[in-house]
Every structure is written in C-alpha cells, then in structure tokens.
C-alpha positions as CSV (number, residue, x, y, z in Angstrom):
1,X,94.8,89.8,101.6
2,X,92.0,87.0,101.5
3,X,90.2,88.4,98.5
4,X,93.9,89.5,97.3
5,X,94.2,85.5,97.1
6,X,90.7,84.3,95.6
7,X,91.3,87.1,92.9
8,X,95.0,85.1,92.2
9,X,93.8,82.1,92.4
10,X,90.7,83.0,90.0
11,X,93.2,84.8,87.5
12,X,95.6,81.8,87.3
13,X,92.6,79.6,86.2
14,X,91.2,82.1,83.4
15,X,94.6,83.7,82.2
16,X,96.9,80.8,82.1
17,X,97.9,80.3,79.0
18,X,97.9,84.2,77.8
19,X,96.3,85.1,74.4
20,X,98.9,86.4,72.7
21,X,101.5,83.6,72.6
22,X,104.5,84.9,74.4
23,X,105.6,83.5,77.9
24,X,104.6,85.7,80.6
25,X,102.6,87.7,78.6
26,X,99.9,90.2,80.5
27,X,98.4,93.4,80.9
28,X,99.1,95.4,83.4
29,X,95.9,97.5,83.6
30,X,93.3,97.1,85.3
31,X,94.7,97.9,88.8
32,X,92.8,100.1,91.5
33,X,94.7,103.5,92.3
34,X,91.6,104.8,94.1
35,X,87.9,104.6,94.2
36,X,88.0,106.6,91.1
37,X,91.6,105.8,89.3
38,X,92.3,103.1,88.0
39,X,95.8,102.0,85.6
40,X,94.4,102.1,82.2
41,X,94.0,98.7,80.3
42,X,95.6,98.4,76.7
43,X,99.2,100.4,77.1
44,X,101.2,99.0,80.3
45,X,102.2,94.8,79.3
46,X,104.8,92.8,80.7
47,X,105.9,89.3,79.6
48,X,109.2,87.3,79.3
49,X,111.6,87.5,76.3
50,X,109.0,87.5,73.1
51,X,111.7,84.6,71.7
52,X,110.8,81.5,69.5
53,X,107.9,83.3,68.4
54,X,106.3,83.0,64.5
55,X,105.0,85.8,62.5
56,X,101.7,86.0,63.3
57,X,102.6,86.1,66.7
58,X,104.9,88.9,66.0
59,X,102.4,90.9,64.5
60,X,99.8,90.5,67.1
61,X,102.4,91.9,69.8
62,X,103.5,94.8,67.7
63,X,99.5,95.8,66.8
64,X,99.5,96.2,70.9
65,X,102.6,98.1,71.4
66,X,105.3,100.8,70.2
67,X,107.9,100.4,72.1
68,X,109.6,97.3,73.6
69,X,112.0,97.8,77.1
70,X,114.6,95.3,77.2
71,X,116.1,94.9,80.2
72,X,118.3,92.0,79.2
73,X,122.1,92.0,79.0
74,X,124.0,91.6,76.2
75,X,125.1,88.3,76.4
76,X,121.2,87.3,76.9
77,X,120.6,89.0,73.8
78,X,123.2,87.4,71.6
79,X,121.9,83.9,72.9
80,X,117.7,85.1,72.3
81,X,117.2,87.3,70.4
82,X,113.5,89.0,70.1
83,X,111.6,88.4,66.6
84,X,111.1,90.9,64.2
85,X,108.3,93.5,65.7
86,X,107.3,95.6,62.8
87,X,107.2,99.1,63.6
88,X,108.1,98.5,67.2
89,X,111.1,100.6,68.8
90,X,113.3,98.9,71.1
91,X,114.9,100.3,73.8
92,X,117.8,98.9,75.8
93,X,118.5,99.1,79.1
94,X,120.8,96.6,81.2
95,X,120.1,96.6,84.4
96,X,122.7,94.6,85.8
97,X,125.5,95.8,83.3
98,X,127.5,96.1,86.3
99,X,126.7,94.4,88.7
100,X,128.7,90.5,89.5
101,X,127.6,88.5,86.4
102,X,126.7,85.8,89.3
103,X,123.4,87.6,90.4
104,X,122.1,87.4,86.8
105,X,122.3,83.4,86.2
106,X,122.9,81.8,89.8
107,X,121.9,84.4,92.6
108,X,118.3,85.9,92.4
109,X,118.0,87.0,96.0
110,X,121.7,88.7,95.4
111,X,119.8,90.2,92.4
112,X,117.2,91.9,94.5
113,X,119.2,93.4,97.4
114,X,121.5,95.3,94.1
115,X,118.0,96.4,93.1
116,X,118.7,98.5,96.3
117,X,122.7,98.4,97.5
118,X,124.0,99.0,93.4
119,X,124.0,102.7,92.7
120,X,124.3,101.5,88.6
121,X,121.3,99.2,89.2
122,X,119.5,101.6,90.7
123,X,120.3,104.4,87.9
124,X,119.3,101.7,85.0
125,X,116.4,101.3,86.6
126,X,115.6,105.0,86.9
127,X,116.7,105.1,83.0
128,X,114.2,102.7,82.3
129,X,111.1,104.4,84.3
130,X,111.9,107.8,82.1
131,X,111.6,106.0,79.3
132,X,108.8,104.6,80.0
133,X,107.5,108.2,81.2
134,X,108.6,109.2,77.3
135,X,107.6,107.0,75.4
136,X,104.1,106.8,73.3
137,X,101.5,104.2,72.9
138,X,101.5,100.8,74.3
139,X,104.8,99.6,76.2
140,X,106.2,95.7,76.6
141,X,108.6,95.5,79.8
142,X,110.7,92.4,79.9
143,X,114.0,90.8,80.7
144,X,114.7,86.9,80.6
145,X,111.5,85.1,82.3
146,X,109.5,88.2,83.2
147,X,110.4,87.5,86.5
148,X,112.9,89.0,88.7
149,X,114.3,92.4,86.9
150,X,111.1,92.9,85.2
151,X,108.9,91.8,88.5
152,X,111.0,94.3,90.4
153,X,110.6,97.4,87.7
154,X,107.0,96.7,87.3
155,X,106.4,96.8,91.0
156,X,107.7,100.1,92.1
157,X,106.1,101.2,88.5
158,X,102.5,100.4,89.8
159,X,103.7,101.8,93.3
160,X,104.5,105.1,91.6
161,X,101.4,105.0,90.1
162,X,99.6,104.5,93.7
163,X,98.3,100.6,93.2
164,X,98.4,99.5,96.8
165,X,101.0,97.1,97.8
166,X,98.8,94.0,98.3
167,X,98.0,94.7,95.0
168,X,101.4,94.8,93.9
169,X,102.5,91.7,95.1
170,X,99.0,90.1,93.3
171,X,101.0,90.9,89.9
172,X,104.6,90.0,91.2
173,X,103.0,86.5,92.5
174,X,100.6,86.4,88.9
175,X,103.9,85.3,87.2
176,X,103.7,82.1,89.0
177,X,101.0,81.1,87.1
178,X,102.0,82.2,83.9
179,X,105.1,80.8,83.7
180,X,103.5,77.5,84.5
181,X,105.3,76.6,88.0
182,X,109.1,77.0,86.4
183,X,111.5,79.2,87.9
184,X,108.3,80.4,90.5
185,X,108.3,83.6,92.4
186,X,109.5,83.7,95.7
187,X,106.7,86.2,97.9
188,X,109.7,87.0,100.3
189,X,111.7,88.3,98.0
190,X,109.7,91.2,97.0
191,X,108.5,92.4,100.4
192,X,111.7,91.6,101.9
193,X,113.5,94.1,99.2
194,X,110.6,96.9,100.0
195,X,111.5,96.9,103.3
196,X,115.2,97.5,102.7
197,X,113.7,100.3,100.7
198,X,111.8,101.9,103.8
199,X,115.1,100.9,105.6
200,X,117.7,102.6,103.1
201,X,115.2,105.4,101.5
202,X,112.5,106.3,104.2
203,X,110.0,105.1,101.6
204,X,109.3,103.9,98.6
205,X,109.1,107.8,97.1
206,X,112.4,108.7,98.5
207,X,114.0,105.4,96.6
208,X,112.3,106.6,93.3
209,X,113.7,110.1,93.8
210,X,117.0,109.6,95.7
211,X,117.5,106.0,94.7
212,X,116.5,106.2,91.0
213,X,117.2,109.8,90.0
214,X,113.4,110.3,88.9
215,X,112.5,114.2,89.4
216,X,108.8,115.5,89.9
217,X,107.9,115.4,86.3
218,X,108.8,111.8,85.8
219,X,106.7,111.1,88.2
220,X,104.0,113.2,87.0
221,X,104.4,112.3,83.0
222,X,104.1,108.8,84.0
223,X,100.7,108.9,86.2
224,X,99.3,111.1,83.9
225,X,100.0,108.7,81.1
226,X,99.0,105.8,82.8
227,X,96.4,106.6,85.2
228,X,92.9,107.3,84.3
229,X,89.9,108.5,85.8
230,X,87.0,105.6,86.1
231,X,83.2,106.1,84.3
232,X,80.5,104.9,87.3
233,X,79.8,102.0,85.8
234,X,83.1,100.3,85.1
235,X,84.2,100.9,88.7
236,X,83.0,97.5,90.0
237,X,85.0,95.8,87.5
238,X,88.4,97.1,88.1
239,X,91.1,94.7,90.2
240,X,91.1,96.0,93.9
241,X,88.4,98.4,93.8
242,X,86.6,96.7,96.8
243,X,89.9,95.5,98.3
C-alpha cells in the first residue's frame, strides 16, 4: 500500500487538470492484471458529466470513444445535459431509477449499501457491465461527478478484469484529485461496501454473477476486450506491475 500511495500522490501532481477538458476525465488503462496482463490503454475512460463543454472539446472526446454510458437519472439529465458527441452512441442506464430519490442528492453512504441491498440497483448495474461487454471501440463511463455510481461500476469492472484491490481503490481515491478536493472520496466507503459483498455474496464473483446477473460470457467478452497481453519491454511501465 506504500507504493500504492507514492504512485497516487505522483499521479495527482502530473494528471490534475486532465487533457481533455472534462471534469474527472481519465483513462482507465494502464492497470496490472498480472505479470503479463495488463488493462489496455486507449478504450476504458471515466470522467464526470461531459457538460458545459465547447466544440472542440466535444470533438476531442468523441475522436476517443464510441459509446458514452450514462448512468444519470432523468431528472439529472433534463437539468445537464451532455454536448453534442458526433458519432458517439449513448447508452442509458439509471442506476438508482428505483431506489429513494434521497440516496442520489443527500445520502452517498445510503447510495453504496443499495449498490448491494437493491435488487434493481444491482440489475442496472449488471445492465450496464453487458453493455459495456457489447459494445465496440473506446467506452466513457459516467454519472454526475464521476464519483460515487460511476466509482462503484468502475471498481468491480477492473475487479472482474483481475486488477488487484489495492489497485482498485488507487482509481476510486484518483478522483480526489481530479475533482480538485470538491465532493472528495471517502476510502471507507468503498472497502466498507466490498466487504458487505464478501458478506452478502461470498465474493466479489458471486456478486457479479448472483448479484448482477452477469453469466460466463460477460465475463469473458469483457476480459477479452479489455485485457491484453504485455510486450517485455512495456512491462515496467504499467501501474502495479511491481506492486
């Protein structure tokens, strides 16, 4: 966990602003899966709400991607709408549809125990991992902030994918510094939701199966689309791979 640190607290100084202009914006590549795997760089991003952003911008996110999850709910999407990303499909999944409309704007901790306890959280969830597994080219995950609903989806994501869990909670804690210190990410809430997952589920593959209705190929269409064998020499440069 010490280098898991340094490597955070190196990121936050070289990545903060992002280079694309959107709040939140990063890859998620990069991440060890083994001494060998690795998450590929350039098709996995995650950001907040790509709002409030100009043309150029616009077209610089949808050179990168071709398909955009939103995992806002409606009334989010009336008050925010996304820009125009040309040539870009959307996708639409609200996670919280229905859940207590409390947990969205006022509870986050009650937010991530229905990432667990709601049995229509959980199957949104699971609707937007096979998408995900589906879909073609470069994918945007994102909700409100790129925080809570998008931290929790990208985490058991990268899980799936078999990125360790210190490195896991590296990316959940990276929004921190990416959002600039507002609306921060709370450490606890993460693990403390895993383990209510081990509790509930046995582990983190019975939740993805049992919890989130993902069958075999899901799983297998989404490693094989996302994780990628390393050449010898890039090894040394991929997040974790001497963790």
């Amino acid at each position: 966990m010490d280098k898991i640190g340094a490597l955070m607290d190196q990121w936050a100084g070289e990545c903060s602003p992002n280079d694309i202009g959107v709040l939140n914006f990063r890859d998620v590549g990069g991440y060890a899966v083994s001494a060998t795997n690795a998450v590929e760089v350039g098709l996995l991003y995650r950001s907040a709400a790509p709002v409030g952003i100009d043309k150029g911008t616009a077209r610089t996110l949808a050179g990168r991607i071709s398909t955009r999850i939103d995992l806002r709910s409606t009334l989010e999407k009336m008050l925010d709408p996304v820009a125009e990303l040309p040539g870009v499909m959307t996708a639409s999944v609200d996670v919280m549809k229905d859940a207590p409309a409390s947990l969205l704007f006022f509870e986050s901790s009650g937010m991530y125990e229905s990432f667990v306890g709601n049995g229509s959280v959980r199957a949104a969830l699971g609707d937007a991992l096979k998408l995900i597994a589906r879909s073609r080219g470069g994918v945007l995950i994102h909700c409100s902030k790129g925080r809570d609903r998008t931290g929790w989806l990208v985490a058991v994501l990268l899980r799936i994918l078999g990125v360790s869990e210190e490195l896991v909670e590296f990316d959940y804690m990276a929004s921190n510094a990416f959002l600039g210190g507002e609306d921060r990410c709370r450490r606890e809430d993460l693990r403390k939701t895993f383990r209510v997952v081990n509790r509930e589920f046995g582990t983190v593959d019975g939740y993805v199966h049992n919890g989130l209705g993902l069958d075999r190929s899901d799983v297998s269409s989404l490693r094989s689309r996302f994780v990628v064998e390393l050449e010898d020499w890039f090894r040394p440069a991929v997040v974790g791979s001497g963790v």
